[in-house]
Short mmCIF file of C-alpha atoms and ligand atoms in Angstrom, two decimals:
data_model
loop_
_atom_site.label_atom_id
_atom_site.label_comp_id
_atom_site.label_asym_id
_atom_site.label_seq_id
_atom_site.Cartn_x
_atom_site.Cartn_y
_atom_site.Cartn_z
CA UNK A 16 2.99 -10.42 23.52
CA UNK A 17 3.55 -11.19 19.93
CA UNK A 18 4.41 -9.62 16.94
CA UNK A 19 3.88 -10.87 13.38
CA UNK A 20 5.35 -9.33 10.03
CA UNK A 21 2.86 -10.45 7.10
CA UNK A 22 3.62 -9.47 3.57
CA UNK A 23 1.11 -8.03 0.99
CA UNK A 24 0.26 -10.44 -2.27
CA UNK A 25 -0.93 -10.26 -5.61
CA UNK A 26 -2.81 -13.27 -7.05
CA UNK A 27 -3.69 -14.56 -9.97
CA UNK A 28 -0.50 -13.07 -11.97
CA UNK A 29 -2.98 -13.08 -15.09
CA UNK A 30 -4.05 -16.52 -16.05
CA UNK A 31 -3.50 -18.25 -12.38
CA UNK A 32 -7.16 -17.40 -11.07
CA UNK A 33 -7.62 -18.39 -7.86
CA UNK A 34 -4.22 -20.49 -7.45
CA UNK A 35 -1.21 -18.49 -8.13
CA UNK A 36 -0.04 -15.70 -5.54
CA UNK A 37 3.23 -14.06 -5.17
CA UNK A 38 4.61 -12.01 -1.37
CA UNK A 39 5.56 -8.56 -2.55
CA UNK A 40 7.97 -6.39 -0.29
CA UNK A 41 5.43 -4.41 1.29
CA UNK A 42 4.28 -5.02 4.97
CA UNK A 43 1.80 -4.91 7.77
CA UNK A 44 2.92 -5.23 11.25
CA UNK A 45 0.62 -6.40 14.03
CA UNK A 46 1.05 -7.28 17.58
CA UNK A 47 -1.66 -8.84 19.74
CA UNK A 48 -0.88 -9.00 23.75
CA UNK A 49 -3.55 -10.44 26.50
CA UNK A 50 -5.15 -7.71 28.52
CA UNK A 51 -7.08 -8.32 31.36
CA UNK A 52 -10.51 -7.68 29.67
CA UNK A 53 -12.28 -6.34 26.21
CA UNK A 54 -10.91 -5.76 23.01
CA UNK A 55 -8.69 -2.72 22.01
CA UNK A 56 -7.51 -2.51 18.41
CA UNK A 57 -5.40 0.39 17.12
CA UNK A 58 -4.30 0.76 13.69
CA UNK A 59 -1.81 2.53 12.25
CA UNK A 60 -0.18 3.68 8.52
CA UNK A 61 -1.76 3.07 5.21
CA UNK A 62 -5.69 3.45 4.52
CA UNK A 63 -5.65 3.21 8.75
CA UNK A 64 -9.26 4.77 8.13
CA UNK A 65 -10.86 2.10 6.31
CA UNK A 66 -9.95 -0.56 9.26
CA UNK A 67 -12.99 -1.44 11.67
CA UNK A 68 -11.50 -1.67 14.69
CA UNK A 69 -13.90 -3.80 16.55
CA UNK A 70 -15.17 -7.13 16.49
CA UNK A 71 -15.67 -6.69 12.94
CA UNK A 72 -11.47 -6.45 12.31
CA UNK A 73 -10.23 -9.15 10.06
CA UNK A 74 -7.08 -10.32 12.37
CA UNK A 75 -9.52 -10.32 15.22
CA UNK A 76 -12.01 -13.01 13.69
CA UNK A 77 -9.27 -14.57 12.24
CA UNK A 78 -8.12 -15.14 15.74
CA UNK A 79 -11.34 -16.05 16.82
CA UNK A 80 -11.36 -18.98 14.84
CA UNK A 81 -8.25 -20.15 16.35
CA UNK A 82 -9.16 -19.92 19.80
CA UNK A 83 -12.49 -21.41 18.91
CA UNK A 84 -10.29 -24.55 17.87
CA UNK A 85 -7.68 -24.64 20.73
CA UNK A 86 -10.09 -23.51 23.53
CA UNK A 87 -8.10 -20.85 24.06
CA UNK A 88 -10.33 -17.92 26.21
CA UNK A 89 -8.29 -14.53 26.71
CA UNK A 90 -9.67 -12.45 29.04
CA UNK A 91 -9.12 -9.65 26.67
CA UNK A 92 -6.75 -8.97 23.57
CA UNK A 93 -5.40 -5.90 22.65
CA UNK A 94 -4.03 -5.30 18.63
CA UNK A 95 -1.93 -2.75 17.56
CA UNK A 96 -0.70 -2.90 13.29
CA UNK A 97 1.42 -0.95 11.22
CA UNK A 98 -0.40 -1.12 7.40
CA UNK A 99 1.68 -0.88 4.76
CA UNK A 100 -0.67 -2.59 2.28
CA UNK A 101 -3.39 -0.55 0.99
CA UNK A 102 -6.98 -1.62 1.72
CA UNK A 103 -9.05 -3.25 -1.40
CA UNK A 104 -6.43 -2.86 -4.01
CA UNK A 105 -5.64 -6.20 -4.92
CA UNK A 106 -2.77 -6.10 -2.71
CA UNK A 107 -4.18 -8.94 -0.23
CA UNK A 108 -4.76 -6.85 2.61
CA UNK A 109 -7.18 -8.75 4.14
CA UNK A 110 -5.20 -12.27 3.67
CA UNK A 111 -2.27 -9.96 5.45
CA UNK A 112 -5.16 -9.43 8.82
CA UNK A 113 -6.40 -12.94 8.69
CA UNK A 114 -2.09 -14.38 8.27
CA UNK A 115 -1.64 -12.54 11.13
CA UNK A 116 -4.69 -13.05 13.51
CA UNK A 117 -4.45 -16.91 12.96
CA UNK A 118 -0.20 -17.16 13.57
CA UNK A 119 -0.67 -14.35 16.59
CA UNK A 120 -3.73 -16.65 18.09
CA UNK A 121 -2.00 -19.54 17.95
CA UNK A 122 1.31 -18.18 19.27
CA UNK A 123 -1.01 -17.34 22.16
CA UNK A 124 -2.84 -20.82 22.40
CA UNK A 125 0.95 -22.12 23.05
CA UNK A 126 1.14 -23.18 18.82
CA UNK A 127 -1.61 -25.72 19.40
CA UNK A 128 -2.55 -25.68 15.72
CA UNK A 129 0.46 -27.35 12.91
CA UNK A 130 0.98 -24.60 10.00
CA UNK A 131 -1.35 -26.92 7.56
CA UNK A 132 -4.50 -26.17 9.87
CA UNK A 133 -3.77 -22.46 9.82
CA UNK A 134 -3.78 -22.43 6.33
CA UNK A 135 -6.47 -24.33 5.62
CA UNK A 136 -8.30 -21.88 8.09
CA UNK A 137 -6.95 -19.02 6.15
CA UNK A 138 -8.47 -20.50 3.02
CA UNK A 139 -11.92 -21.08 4.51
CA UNK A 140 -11.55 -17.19 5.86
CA UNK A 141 -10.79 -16.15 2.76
CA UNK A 142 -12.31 -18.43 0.31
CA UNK A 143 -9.72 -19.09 -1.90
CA UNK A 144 -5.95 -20.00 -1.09
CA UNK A 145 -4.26 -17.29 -3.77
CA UNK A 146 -3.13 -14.88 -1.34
CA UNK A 147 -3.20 -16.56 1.77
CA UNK A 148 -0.55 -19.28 1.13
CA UNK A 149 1.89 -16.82 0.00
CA UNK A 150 1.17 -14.06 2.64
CA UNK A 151 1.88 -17.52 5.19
CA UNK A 152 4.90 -19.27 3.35
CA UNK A 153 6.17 -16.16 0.86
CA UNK A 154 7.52 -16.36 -2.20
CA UNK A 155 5.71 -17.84 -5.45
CA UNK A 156 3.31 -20.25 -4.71
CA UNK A 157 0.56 -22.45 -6.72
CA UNK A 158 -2.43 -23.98 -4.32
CA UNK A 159 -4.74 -26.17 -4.85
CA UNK A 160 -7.57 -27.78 -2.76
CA UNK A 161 -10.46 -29.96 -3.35
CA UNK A 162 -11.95 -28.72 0.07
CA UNK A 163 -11.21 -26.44 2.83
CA UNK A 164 -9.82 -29.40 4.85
CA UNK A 165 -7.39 -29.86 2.74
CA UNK A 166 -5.32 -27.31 1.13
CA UNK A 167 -1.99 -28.03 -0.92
CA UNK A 168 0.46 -25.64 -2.62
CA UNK A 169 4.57 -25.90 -3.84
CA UNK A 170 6.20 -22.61 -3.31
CA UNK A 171 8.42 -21.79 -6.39
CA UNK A 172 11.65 -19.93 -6.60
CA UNK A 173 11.39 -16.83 -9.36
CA UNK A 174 13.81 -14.86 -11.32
CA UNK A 175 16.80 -12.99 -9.76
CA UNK A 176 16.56 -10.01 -12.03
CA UNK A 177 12.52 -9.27 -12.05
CA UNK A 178 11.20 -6.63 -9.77
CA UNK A 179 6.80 -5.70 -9.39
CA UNK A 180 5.97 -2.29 -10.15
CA UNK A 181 2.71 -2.03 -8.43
CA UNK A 182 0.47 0.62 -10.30
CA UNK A 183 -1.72 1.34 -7.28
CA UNK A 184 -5.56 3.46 -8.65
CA UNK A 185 -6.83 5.85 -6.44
CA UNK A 186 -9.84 3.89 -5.77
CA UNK A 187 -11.10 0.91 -4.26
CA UNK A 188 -12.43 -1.95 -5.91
CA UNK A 189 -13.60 -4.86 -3.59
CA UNK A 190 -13.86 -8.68 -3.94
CA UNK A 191 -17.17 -9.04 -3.94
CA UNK A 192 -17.83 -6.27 -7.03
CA UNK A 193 -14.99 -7.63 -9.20
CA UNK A 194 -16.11 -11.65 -8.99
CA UNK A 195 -19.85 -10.34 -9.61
CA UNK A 196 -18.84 -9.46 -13.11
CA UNK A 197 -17.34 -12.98 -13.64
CA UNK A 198 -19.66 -15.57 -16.26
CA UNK A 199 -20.88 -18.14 -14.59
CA UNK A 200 -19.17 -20.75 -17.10
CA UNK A 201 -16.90 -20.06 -19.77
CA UNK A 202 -16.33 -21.39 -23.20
CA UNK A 203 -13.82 -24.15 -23.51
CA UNK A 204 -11.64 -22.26 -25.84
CA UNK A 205 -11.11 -19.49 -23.04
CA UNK A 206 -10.41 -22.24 -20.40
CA UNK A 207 -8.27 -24.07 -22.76
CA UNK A 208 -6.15 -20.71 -23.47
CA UNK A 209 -5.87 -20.18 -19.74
CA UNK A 210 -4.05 -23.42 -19.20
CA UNK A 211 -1.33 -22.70 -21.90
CA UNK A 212 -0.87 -19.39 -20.39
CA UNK A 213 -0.60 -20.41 -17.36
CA UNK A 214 1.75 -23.77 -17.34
CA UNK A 215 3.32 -21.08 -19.67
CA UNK A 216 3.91 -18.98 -16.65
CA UNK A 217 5.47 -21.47 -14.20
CA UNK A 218 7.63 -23.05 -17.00
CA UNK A 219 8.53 -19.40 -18.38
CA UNK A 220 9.90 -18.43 -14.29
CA UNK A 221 11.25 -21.74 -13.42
CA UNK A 222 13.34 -21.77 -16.85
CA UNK A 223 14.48 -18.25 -16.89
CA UNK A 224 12.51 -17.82 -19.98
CA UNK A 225 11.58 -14.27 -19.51
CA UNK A 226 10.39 -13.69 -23.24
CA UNK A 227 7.72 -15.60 -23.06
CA UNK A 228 6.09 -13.92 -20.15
CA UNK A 229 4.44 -11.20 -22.29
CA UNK A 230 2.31 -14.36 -23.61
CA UNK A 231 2.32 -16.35 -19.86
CA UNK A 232 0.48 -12.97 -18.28
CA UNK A 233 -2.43 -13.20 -20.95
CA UNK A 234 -6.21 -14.32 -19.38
CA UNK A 235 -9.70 -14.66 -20.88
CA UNK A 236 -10.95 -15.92 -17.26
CA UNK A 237 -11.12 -12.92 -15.50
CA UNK A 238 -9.36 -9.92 -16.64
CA UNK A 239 -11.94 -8.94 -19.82
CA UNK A 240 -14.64 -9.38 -17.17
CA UNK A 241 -12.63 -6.60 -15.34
CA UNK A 242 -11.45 -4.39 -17.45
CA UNK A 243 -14.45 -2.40 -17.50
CA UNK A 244 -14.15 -1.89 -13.63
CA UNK A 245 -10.77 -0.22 -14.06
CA UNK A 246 -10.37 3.15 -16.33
CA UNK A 247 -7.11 3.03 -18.66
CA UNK A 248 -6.04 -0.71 -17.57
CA UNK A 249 -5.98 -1.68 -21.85
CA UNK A 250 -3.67 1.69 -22.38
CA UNK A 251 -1.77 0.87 -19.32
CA UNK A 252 -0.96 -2.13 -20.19
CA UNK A 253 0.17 -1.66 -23.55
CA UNK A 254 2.14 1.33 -22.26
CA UNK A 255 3.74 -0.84 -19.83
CA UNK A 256 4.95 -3.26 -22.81
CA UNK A 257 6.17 -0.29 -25.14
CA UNK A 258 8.34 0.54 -21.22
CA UNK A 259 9.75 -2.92 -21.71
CA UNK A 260 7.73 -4.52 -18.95
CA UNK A 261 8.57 -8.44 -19.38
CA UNK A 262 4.57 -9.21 -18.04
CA UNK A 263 1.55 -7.03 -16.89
CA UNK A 264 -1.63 -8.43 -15.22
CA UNK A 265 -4.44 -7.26 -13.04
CA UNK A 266 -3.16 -7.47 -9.31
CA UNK A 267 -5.84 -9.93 -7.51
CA UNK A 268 -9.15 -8.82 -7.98
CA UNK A 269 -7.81 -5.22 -8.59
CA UNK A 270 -7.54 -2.02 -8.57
CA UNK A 271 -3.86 -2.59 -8.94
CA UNK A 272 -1.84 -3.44 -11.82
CA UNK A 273 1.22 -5.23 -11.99
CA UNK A 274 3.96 -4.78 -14.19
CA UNK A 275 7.58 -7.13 -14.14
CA UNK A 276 10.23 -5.04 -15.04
CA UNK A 277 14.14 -6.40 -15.68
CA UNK A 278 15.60 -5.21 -12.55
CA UNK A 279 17.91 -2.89 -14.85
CA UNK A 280 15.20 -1.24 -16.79
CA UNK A 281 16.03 1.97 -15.24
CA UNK A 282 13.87 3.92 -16.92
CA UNK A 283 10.37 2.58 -16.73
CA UNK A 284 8.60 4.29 -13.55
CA UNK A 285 9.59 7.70 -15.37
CA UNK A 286 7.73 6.83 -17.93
CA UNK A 287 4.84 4.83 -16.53
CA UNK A 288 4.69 8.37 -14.89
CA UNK A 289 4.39 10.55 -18.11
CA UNK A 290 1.90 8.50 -18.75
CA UNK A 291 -0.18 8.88 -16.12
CA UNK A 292 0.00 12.24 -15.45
CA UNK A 293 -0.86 12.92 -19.42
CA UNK A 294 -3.91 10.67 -18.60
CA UNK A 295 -4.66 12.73 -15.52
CA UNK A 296 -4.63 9.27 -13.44
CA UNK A 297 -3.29 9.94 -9.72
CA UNK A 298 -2.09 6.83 -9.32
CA UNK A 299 0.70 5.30 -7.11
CA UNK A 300 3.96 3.42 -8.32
CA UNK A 301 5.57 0.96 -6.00
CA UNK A 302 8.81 -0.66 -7.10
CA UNK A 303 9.34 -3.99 -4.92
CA UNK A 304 11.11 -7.34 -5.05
CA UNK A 305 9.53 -10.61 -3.91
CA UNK A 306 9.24 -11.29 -0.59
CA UNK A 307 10.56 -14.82 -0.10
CA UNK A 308 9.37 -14.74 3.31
CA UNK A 309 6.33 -14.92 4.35
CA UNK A 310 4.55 -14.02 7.73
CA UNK A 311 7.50 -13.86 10.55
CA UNK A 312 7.59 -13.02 14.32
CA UNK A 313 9.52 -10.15 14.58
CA UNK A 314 11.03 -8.54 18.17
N1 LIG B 408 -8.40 -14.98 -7.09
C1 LIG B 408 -9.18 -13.94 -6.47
C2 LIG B 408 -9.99 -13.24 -7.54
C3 LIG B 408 -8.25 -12.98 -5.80
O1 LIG B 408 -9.45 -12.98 -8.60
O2 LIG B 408 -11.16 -12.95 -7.30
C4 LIG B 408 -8.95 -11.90 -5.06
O3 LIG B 408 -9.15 -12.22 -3.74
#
């Protein structure tokens, strides 16, 4: 039996589309053990409901994929998880499944497979390496990849004093919907503003230059395109800033929004709050710190 702890992720952090992700303190917990036949999958906790637990599950073709390479054949595999994340928020729930199917296969296959294959397997699961190289290594990370054989990232250290307020909707948004909306090209000026922004952003965390993150979260890739999928993201946003958020951006492909507060702006949830009640919007707040781990066994 083994037992894998995978934290949830939010990519893009505004103008990193598909290469920047970040682990958030928030967790799933799965455990896989070889039965003697079938497949039993149980899941537990947060959006539990929305998890097919058959062939269909995530960790379970993730593992698949695995065996497939190490000729690994289990008579049967039984999965038990603990969600913390919620399910098609932006929150990289499904990079969380397919961390922990691949490590929990290949724990199984006696580690057969070197970390660099499982994340290049993660990346061809998931088609893009923004949440599953952080939900593997933790921390801040920017990936790259010219194929799926060959995926590349430097995990980066971040601020002491910044904490994610995770402004969680009430509904779902999935992948698929939110890059539909996306141009197919985009006009050099955008792309060229996305670059600034977002060498802004890794200069603006690695230097401690926290004022400049208000300008290092800004995007014309993806979040305009999105916008219109999420009710009250514009006000949110600019009543995040008014709270003294340092940086807010679209969480992944949404629903969720992020906000970085100073880790001593006590006062911000209350009145993210206000807000939302005033705007009748039932959403969530989540205050976490980065997790600078990424998947672990745990006993
Ligand atoms: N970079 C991806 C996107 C993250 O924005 O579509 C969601 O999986």
């Amino acid at each position: 039996m083994a037992k894998v702890k995978v934290p949830a992720t939010s990519a893009n952090m505004g103008p990193g589309f598909d290469c920047m992700g970040i682990a958030l303190e928030l967790y799933n917990t799965v455990e896989a053990r070889i039965i003697g036949s079938g497949l039993e999958i149980n899941t537990f906790g947060r959006d539990a409901g929305y998890i097919e637990n058959n062939q269909n599950n995530l960790i379970y073709r993730a593992m698949e994929k695995v065996f497939n390479e190490t000729e690994f054949k289990p008579p049967g595999i039984r999965i038990v998880c603990h969600n913390q994340i919620p399910v098609a928020r932006g929150l990289g729930s499904s990079a969380a499944s397919t961390a922990a199917g691949l490590i929990l296969a290949n724990y199984l296959s006696d580690s057969k497979l070197p970390m660099e294959r499982i994340i290049e397997l993660g990346t061809e699961l998931e088609g893009h390496p923004d949440n599953i190289v952080p939900a593997i290594i933790g921390g801040m990370t920017i990936s790259y990849m010219e194929d799926f054989s060959s995926v590349q990232y430097i995990k980066l250290g971040f601020p002491e004093n910044l904490r994610m307020v995770l402004m969680v909707p009430d509904f779902m948004l999935g992948t698929r919907e939110a890059r539909e909306v996306l141009p197919k090209s985009v006009d050099i000026k955008d792309a060229a503003f996305n670059v600034s922004r977002a060498a802004l952003m890794v200069a603006a965390l690695m230097t401690d230059s926290l004022e400049h993150l208000k300008y290092a979260s800004q995007d014309k890739l993806h979040q305009p395109y999105r916008e219109r999928l999420i009710p009250g993201m514009k006000e949110i946003f600019e009543e995040s800033y008014k709270a003294g958020a340092r940086g807010v951006f679209l969480s992944g492909a949404g629903s969720t929004l992020v906000a970085m507060v100073d880790r001593e702006n006590y006062g911000f949830l209350d009145k993210i709050k206000d807000f939302l009640r005033k705007k009748s919007l039932n959403w969530e707040l989540n205050y976490v710190g980065v997790s600078s781990q990424g998947a672990a066994y745990v006993q």
